[in-house]
mmCIF file of C-alpha atoms in Angstrom:
data_model
loop_
_atom_site.group_PDB
_atom_site.id
_atom_site.type_symbol
_atom_site.label_atom_id
_atom_site.label_comp_id
_atom_site.label_asym_id
_atom_site.label_seq_id
_atom_site.Cartn_x
_atom_site.Cartn_y
_atom_site.Cartn_z
ATOM 1 C CA MET A 440 60.386 35.962 12.242
ATOM 2 C CA LYS A 441 58.231 39.091 13.150
ATOM 3 C CA VAL A 442 61.178 40.144 15.585
ATOM 4 C CA GLU A 443 63.684 40.035 12.649
ATOM 5 C CA ALA A 444 61.394 41.905 10.329
ATOM 6 C CA ARG A 445 60.790 44.761 12.936
ATOM 7 C CA ILE A 446 64.393 45.197 13.562
ATOM 8 C CA PHE A 447 64.999 45.452 9.623
ATOM 9 C CA GLU A 448 62.198 47.942 9.404
ATOM 10 C CA ILE A 449 63.283 50.301 12.070
ATOM 11 C CA LEU A 450 66.873 50.169 10.520
ATOM 12 C CA ALA A 451 65.447 51.161 7.399
ATOM 13 C CA MET A 452 63.450 54.060 8.697
ATOM 14 C CA PHE A 453 66.792 55.060 10.900
ATOM 15 C CA PHE A 454 68.997 55.145 7.611
ATOM 16 C CA VAL A 455 66.234 57.244 5.758
ATOM 17 C CA VAL A 456 65.907 59.867 8.301
ATOM 18 C CA MET A 457 69.601 60.069 8.898
ATOM 19 C CA GLY A 458 70.070 60.277 4.982
ATOM 20 C CA ILE A 459 67.697 63.211 5.264
ATOM 21 C CA ILE A 460 69.448 65.029 8.334
ATOM 22 C CA TYR A 461 72.893 64.290 6.371
ATOM 23 C CA ALA A 462 71.736 65.915 3.418
ATOM 24 C CA ILE A 463 70.422 68.769 5.032
ATOM 25 C CA CYS A 464 73.393 69.044 7.383
ATOM 26 C CA THR A 465 75.933 68.999 4.078
ATOM 27 C CA PHE A 466 73.552 71.354 2.455
ATOM 28 C CA PHE A 467 74.616 74.485 4.662
ATOM 29 C CA TYR A 468 78.417 73.273 4.397
ATOM 30 C CA ARG A 469 80.556 75.071 2.102
ATOM 31 C CA THR A 470 80.242 72.852 -0.839
ATOM 32 C CA GLY A 471 76.556 71.864 -0.755
ATOM 33 C CA VAL A 472 74.965 68.505 -0.497
ATOM 34 C CA GLU A 473 77.464 65.897 -0.109
ATOM 35 C CA TRP A 474 75.633 63.295 -2.439
ATOM 36 C CA THR A 475 77.675 60.263 -1.747
ATOM 37 C CA GLY A 476 76.907 59.782 1.714
ATOM 38 C CA ALA A 477 73.315 60.773 1.224
ATOM 39 C CA VAL A 478 72.831 58.213 -1.577
ATOM 40 C CA CYS A 479 74.599 55.644 0.624
ATOM 41 C CA MET A 480 72.203 56.454 3.426
ATOM 42 C CA PHE A 481 69.299 55.897 1.167
ATOM 43 C CA PHE A 482 70.454 52.964 -0.386
ATOM 44 C CA ALA A 483 71.308 51.301 3.188
ATOM 45 C CA GLY A 484 67.823 52.065 4.032
ATOM 46 C CA GLY A 485 66.565 50.285 0.879
ATOM 47 C CA LEU A 486 68.574 47.489 1.484
ATOM 48 C CA ALA A 487 67.241 46.848 5.257
ATOM 49 C CA LEU A 488 63.887 47.562 3.886
ATOM 50 C CA ILE A 489 64.334 44.646 1.551
ATOM 51 C CA ALA A 490 65.487 42.344 4.247
ATOM 52 C CA GLY A 491 62.636 43.723 6.567
ATOM 53 C CA THR A 492 59.928 42.824 3.780
ATOM 54 C CA TYR A 493 61.620 39.388 3.066
ATOM 55 C CA PHE A 494 61.345 38.428 6.889
ATOM 56 C CA ARG A 495 57.959 39.923 7.169
ATOM 57 C CA PHE A 496 56.979 37.620 4.054
ATOM 58 C CA VAL A 497 58.443 34.738 5.360
ATOM 59 C CA ALA A 498 56.823 35.296 9.004
ATOM 60 C CA ARG A 499 53.430 34.456 7.330
ATOM 61 C CA ARG A 500 54.345 31.067 6.261
ATOM 62 C CA VAL A 501 56.616 30.022 9.255
ATOM 63 C CA GLU A 502 54.871 28.516 12.403
ATOM 64 C CA ILE A 503 55.241 30.591 15.320
ATOM 65 C CA ARG A 504 58.565 30.668 17.349
ATOM 66 C CA PRO A 505 59.365 31.194 20.738
ATOM 67 C CA GLU A 506 61.079 34.482 19.887
ATOM 68 C CA ASP A 507 57.756 35.942 18.525
ATOM 69 C CA TYR A 508 56.263 35.826 21.754
ATOM 70 C CA GLU A 509 56.555 38.768 24.285
ATOM 71 C CA ASP A 510 56.282 36.731 27.272
ATOM 72 C CA ALA A 511 58.727 33.580 26.020
ATOM 73 C CA GLU A 512 61.446 32.046 28.415
ATOM 74 C CA VAL A 513 64.944 30.725 27.243
ATOM 75 C CA GLU A 514 63.767 27.243 27.505
ATOM 76 C CA ASP A 515 61.062 27.434 25.111
ATOM 77 C CA GLY A 516 63.313 27.504 22.274
ATOM 78 C CA ALA A 517 64.984 24.207 23.479
ATOM 79 C CA GLY A 518 65.568 21.394 21.126
ATOM 80 C CA GLU A 519 66.894 20.676 17.402
ATOM 81 C CA LEU A 520 67.460 23.698 15.501
ATOM 82 C CA GLY A 521 68.023 21.979 12.219
ATOM 83 C CA PHE A 522 70.736 20.053 10.083
ATOM 84 C CA PHE A 523 74.053 21.514 9.422
ATOM 85 C CA SER A 524 76.541 19.950 7.287
ATOM 86 C CA PRO A 525 79.640 18.864 9.292
ATOM 87 C CA HIS A 526 82.254 17.948 6.571
ATOM 88 C CA SER A 527 81.371 20.467 3.673
ATOM 89 C CA TYR A 528 84.454 21.693 1.731
ATOM 90 C CA TRP A 529 81.997 23.559 -0.573
ATOM 91 C CA PRO A 530 82.199 27.038 1.217
ATOM 92 C CA ILE A 531 85.884 26.968 1.535
ATOM 93 C CA MET A 532 86.150 26.548 -2.249
ATOM 94 C CA ILE A 533 83.500 29.226 -2.887
ATOM 95 C CA ALA A 534 85.365 31.735 -0.874
ATOM 96 C CA GLY A 535 88.848 30.720 -2.326
ATOM 97 C CA ALA A 536 87.430 31.170 -5.919
ATOM 98 C CA ALA A 537 85.804 34.682 -4.677
ATOM 99 C CA ALA A 538 89.001 35.683 -3.361
ATOM 100 C CA LEU A 539 90.833 35.004 -6.416
ATOM 101 C CA PHE A 540 87.961 36.542 -8.554
ATOM 102 C CA ALA A 541 88.363 39.834 -6.798
ATOM 103 C CA VAL A 542 92.374 39.903 -7.305
ATOM 104 C CA GLY A 543 91.892 38.742 -11.149
ATOM 105 C CA PHE A 544 89.223 41.671 -11.563
ATOM 106 C CA ALA A 545 91.275 44.112 -9.466
ATOM 107 C CA SER A 546 94.327 43.480 -11.528
ATOM 108 C CA ALA A 547 92.324 43.635 -14.983
ATOM 109 C CA ASN A 548 93.107 40.065 -15.511
ATOM 110 C CA LEU A 549 89.459 39.480 -17.046
ATOM 111 C CA TRP A 550 90.032 35.972 -18.520
ATOM 112 C CA PHE A 551 91.092 34.768 -15.114
ATOM 113 C CA ALA A 552 88.173 36.595 -13.268
ATOM 114 C CA ILE A 553 85.617 35.065 -16.197
ATOM 115 C CA ALA A 554 87.012 31.842 -15.659
ATOM 116 C CA LEU A 555 86.345 32.094 -11.804
ATOM 117 C CA VAL A 556 82.941 32.920 -12.547
ATOM 118 C CA PHE A 557 82.411 29.686 -13.731
ATOM 119 C CA VAL A 558 84.370 28.117 -10.853
ATOM 120 C CA ILE A 559 82.086 30.154 -8.226
ATOM 121 C CA ILE A 560 78.921 29.048 -9.972
ATOM 122 C CA GLY A 561 80.033 25.185 -9.781
ATOM 123 C CA SER A 562 81.115 25.636 -6.330
ATOM 124 C CA VAL A 563 77.579 26.967 -5.381
ATOM 125 C CA ALA A 564 75.900 24.335 -7.299
ATOM 126 C CA GLY A 565 78.146 21.719 -5.556
ATOM 127 C CA LEU A 566 77.102 23.136 -2.212
ATOM 128 C CA VAL A 567 73.497 23.416 -3.163
ATOM 129 C CA PHE A 568 73.339 19.692 -4.469
ATOM 130 C CA GLU A 569 75.601 18.183 -1.979
ATOM 131 C CA TYR A 570 73.137 16.100 -0.300
ATOM 132 C CA HIS A 571 71.075 15.239 -3.695
ATOM 133 C CA VAL A 572 73.775 13.200 -5.398
ATOM 134 C CA GLY A 573 76.646 10.520 -4.169
ATOM 135 C CA PRO A 574 76.753 8.228 -1.097
ATOM 136 C CA GLU A 575 74.986 11.243 1.270
ATOM 137 C CA LYS A 576 71.802 10.919 -0.760
ATOM 138 C CA HIS A 577 68.772 10.087 1.501
#
């Protein structure tokens, strides 16, 4: 996880530095600083810093992986990577409900959008608890 943390921290620094350069370069243009782009750059840096901080925090709790060694070989990472659900329909339901929510919200059909918020929450709950109920329960 240290590699991922380092990547996101470098991205955060890049976006902040580019935001400063962008603000300085647009300041000397005709209309002054173009704040939308500068703020977006700083927000992108903040989001990358959030992800990097999360990975740095998780790296302390997770055992060292082959990716964290400088001299690791490809075959060091061989083996089982985890469990992935082969037959789950919940992600499709979440995506469909989110798409319909966006259409309802964009068309100002607020009752439809509000109803779909509950469908999204129910679908996410179904995905999270998929293997805690029913015949798949272990």
